[in-house]
PDB file of C-alpha atoms in Angstrom:
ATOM      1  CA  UNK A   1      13.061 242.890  80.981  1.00  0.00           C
ATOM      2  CA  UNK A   2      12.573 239.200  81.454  1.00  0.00           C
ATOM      3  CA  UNK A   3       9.494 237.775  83.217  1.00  0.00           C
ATOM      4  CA  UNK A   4      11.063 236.341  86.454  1.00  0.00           C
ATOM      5  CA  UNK A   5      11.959 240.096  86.455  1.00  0.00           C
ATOM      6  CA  UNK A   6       9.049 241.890  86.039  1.00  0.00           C
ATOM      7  CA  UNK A   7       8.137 238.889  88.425  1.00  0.00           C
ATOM      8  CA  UNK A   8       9.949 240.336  91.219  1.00  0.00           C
ATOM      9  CA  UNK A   9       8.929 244.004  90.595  1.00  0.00           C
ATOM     10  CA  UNK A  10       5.079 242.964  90.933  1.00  0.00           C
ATOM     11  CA  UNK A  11       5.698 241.195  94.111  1.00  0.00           C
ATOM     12  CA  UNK A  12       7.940 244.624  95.721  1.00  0.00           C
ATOM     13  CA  UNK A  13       5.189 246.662  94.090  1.00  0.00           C
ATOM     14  CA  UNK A  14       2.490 244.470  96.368  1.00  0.00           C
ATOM     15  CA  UNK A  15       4.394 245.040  99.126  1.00  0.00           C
ATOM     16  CA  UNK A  16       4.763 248.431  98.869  1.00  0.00           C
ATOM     17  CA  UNK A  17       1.211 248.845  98.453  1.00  0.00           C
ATOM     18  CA  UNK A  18       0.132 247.295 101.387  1.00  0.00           C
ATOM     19  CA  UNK A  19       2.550 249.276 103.295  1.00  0.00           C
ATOM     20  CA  UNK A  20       1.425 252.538 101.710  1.00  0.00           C
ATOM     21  CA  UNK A  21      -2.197 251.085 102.926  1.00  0.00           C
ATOM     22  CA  UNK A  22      -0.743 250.542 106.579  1.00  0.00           C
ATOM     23  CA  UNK A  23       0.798 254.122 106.687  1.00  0.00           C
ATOM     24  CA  UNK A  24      -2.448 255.991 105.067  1.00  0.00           C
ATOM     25  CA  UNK A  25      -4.030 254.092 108.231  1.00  0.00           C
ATOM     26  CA  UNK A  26      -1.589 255.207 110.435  1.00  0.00           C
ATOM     27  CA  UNK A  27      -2.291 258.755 109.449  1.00  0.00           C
ATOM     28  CA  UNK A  28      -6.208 258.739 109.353  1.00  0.00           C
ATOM     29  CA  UNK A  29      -6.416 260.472 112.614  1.00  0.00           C
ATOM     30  CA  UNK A  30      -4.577 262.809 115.036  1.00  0.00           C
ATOM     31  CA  UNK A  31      -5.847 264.670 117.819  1.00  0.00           C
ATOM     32  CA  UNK A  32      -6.808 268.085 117.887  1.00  0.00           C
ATOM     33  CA  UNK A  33      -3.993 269.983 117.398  1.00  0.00           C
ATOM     34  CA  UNK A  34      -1.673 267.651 116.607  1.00  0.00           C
ATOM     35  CA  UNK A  35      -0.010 267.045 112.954  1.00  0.00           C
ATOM     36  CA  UNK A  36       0.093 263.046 111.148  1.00  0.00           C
ATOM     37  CA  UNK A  37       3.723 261.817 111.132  1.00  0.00           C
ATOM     38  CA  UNK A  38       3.552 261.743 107.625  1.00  0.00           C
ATOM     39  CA  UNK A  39       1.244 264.015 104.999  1.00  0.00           C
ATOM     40  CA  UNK A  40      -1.514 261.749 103.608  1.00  0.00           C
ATOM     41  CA  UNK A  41      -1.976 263.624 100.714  1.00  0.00           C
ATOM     42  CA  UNK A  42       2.008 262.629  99.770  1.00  0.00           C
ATOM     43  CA  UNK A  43       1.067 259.004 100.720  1.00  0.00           C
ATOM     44  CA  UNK A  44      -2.181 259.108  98.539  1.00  0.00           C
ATOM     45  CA  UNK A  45      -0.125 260.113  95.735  1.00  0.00           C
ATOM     46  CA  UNK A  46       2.443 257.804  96.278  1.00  0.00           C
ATOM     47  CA  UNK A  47      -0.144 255.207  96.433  1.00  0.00           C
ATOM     48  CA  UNK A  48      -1.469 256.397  93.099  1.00  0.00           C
ATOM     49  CA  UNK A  49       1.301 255.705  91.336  1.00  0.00           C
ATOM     50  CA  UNK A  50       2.424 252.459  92.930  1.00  0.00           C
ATOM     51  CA  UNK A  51      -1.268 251.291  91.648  1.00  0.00           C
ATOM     52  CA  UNK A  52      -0.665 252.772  88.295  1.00  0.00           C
ATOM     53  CA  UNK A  53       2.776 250.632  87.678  1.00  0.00           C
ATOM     54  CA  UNK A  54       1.529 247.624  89.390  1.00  0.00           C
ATOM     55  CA  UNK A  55      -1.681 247.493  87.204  1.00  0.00           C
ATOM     56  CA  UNK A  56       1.298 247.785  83.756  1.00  0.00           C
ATOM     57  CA  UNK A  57       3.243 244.972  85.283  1.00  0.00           C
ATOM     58  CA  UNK A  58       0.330 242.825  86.459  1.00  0.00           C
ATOM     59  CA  UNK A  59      -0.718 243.427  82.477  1.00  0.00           C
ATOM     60  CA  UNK A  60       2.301 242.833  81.009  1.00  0.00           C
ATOM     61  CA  UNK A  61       3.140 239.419  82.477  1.00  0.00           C
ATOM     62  CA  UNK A  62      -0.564 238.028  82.103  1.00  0.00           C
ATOM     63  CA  UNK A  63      -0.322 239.157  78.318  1.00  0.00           C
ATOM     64  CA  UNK A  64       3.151 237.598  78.158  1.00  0.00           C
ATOM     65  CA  UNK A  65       2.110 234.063  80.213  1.00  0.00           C
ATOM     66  CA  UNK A  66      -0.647 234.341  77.566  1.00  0.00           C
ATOM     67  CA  UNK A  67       1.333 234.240  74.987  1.00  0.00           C
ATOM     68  CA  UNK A  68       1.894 230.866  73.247  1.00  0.00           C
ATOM     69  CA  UNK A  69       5.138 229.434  73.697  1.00  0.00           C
ATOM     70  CA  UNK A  70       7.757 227.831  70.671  1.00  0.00           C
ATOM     71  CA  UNK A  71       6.663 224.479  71.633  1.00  0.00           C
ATOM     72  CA  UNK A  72       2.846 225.100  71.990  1.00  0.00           C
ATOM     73  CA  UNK A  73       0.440 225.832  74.948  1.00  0.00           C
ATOM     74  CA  UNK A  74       1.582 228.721  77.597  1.00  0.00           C
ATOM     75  CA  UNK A  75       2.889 229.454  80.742  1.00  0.00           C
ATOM     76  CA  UNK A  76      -0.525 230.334  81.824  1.00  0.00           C
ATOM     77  CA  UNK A  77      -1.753 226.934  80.873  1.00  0.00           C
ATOM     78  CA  UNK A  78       1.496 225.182  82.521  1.00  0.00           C
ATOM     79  CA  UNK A  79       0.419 227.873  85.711  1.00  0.00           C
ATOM     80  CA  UNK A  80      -3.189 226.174  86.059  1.00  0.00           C
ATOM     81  CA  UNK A  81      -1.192 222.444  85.177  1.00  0.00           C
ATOM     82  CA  UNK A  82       0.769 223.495  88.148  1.00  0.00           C
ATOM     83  CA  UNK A  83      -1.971 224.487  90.298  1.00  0.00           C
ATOM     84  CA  UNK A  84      -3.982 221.883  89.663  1.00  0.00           C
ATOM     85  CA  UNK A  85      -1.381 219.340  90.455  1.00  0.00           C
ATOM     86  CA  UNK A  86      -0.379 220.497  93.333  1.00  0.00           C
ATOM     87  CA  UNK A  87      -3.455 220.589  94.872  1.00  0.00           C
ATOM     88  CA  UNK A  88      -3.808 216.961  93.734  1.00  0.00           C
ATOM     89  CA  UNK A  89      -0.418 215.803  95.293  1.00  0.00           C
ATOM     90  CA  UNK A  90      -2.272 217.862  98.499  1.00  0.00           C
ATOM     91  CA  UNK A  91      -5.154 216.011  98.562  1.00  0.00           C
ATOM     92  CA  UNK A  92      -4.122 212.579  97.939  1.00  0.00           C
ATOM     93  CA  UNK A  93      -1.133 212.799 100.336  1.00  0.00           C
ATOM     94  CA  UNK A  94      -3.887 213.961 103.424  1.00  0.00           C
ATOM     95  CA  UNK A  95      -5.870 210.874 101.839  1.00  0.00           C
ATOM     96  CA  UNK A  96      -3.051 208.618 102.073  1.00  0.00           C
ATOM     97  CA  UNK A  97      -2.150 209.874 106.070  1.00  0.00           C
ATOM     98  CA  UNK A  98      -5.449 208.817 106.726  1.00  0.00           C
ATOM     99  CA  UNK A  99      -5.285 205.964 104.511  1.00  0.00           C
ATOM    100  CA  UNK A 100      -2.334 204.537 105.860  1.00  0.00           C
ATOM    101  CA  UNK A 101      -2.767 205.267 109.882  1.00  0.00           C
ATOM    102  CA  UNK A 102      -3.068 202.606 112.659  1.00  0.00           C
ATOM    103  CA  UNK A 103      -5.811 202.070 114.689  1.00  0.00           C
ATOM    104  CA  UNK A 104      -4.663 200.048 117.960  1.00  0.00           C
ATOM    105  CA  UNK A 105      -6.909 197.678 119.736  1.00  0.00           C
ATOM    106  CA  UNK A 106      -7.102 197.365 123.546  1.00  0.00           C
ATOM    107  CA  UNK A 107      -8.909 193.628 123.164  1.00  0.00           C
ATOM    108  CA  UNK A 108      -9.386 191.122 120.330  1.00  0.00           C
ATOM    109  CA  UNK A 109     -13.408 191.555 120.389  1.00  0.00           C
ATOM    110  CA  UNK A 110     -12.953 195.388 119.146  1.00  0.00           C
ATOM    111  CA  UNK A 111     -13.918 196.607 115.858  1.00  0.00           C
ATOM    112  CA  UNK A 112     -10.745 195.793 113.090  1.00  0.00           C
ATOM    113  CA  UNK A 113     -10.245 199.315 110.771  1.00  0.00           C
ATOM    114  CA  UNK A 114      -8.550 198.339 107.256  1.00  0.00           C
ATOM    115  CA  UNK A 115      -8.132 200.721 104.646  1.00  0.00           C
ATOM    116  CA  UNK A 116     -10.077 201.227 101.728  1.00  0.00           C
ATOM    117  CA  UNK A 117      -7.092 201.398  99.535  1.00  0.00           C
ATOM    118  CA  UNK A 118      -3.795 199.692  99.016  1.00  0.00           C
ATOM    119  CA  UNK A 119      -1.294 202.538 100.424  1.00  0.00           C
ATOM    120  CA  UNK A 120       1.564 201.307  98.653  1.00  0.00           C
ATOM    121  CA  UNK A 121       0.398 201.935  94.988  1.00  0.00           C
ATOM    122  CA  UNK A 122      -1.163 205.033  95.703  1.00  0.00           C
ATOM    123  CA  UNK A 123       1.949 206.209  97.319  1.00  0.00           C
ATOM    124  CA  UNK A 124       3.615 205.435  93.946  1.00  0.00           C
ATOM    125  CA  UNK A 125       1.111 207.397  92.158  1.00  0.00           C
ATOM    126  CA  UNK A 126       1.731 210.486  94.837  1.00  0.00           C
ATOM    127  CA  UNK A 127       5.818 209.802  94.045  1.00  0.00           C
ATOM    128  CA  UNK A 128       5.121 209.966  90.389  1.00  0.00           C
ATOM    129  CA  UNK A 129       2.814 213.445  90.778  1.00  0.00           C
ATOM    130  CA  UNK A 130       5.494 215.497  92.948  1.00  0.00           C
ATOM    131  CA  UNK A 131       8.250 214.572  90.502  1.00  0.00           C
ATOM    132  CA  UNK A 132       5.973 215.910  87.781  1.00  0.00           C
ATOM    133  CA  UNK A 133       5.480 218.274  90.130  1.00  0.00           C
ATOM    134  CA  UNK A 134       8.883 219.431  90.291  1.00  0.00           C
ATOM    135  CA  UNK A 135       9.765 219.222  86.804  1.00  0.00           C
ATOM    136  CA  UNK A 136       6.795 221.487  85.637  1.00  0.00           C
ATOM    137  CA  UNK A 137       8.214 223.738  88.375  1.00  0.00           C
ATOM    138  CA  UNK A 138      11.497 223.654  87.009  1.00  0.00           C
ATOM    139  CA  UNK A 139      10.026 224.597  83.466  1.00  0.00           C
ATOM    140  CA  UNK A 140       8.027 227.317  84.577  1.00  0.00           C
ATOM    141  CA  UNK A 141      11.364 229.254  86.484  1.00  0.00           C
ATOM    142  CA  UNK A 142      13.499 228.430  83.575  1.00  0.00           C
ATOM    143  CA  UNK A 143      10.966 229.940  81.165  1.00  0.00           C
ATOM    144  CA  UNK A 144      10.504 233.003  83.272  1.00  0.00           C
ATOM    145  CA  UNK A 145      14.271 233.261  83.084  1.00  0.00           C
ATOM    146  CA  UNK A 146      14.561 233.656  79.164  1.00  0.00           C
ATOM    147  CA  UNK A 147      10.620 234.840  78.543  1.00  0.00           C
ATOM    148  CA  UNK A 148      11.211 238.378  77.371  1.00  0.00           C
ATOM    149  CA  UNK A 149       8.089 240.439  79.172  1.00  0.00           C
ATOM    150  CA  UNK A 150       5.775 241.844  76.527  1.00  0.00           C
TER     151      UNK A 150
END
C-alpha cells in the first residue's frame, strides 16, 4: 500500500469514527418503552474496531514519514518545513495587508500614517515563500505517491 493510500484510509477511518460517535449519541437514550434505532452494543463494537485499525494506520504512516528518505531527512521533517512555512507565508501576508493599507485624510493638519516597511520587497520575499511553498507541497504528494507504507 502506498502512503497517499493509507493516507486516504486514515482520513475515511476519522470520519467514520466520528460518525460512529454521533450515532452512539443518538442512541444514549429512549423513552420508557421504546427501543434505540440502532443497538449500541453493535455500534460500540463497531467503534472498537474502527479505533483498532485507525490506531495501525495512524502507526504505520508516522513510522513510514519517519523513515529517512534516499536523499536524506524525512517526510516528517519536510511535514514540519511545510508547516512552518506556511504559517510564515500566513503571517507575513496579514503583516503586509496591514503594511500596505491606506489611511485617507479628511484635512492636511491630520496625522500622516507611513509604513514601517517597504511593501514591495517584502512582497517579494512572501512571492518567493509560497513558491517554496508549493514546491515542498508538490514533493510531499509525489513522495506519498511512490512511499511504500511500512
Amino acid at each position: 500500500m502506498k502512503l497517499a493510500e493509507a493516507l486516504a484510509l486514515r482520513s475515511d477511518l476519522q470520519k467514520r469514527a466520528m460518525q460512529l460517535q454521533s450515532r452512539l449519541n443518538n442512541n444514549a437514550k429512549v423513552q420508557e418503552g421504546e427501543t434505540p434505532a440502532e443497538d449500541p452494543q453493535a455500534l460500540l463494537a463497531e467503534l472498537d474496531t474502527v479505533m483498532e485499525e485507525l490506531e495501525s494506520i495512524i502507526a504505520r504512516v508516522n513510522l513510514t514519514n519517519s523513515a529517512p528518505l534516499a536523499e536524506g531527512g524525512s517526510i516528517t521533517a519536510l511535514l514540519a518545513r511545510r508547516d512552518c512555512l506556511s504559517r510564515k507565508a500566513e503571517i507575513l501576508r496579514g503583516f503586509l495587508a496591514s503594511a500596505s493599507s491606506l489611511t485617507s485624510r479628511a484635512t492636511r493638519g491630520e496625522i500622516k500614517i507611513h509604513s514601517t516597511v517597504k511593501v514591495a520587497p517584502l512582497q517579494k520575499r512572501v512571492d518567493a515563500l509560497s513558491k517554496e511553498l508549493r514546491e515542498l507541497e508538490t514533493r510531499i504528494q509525489g513522495l506519498n505517491w511512490t512511499t511504500e507504507l511500512l
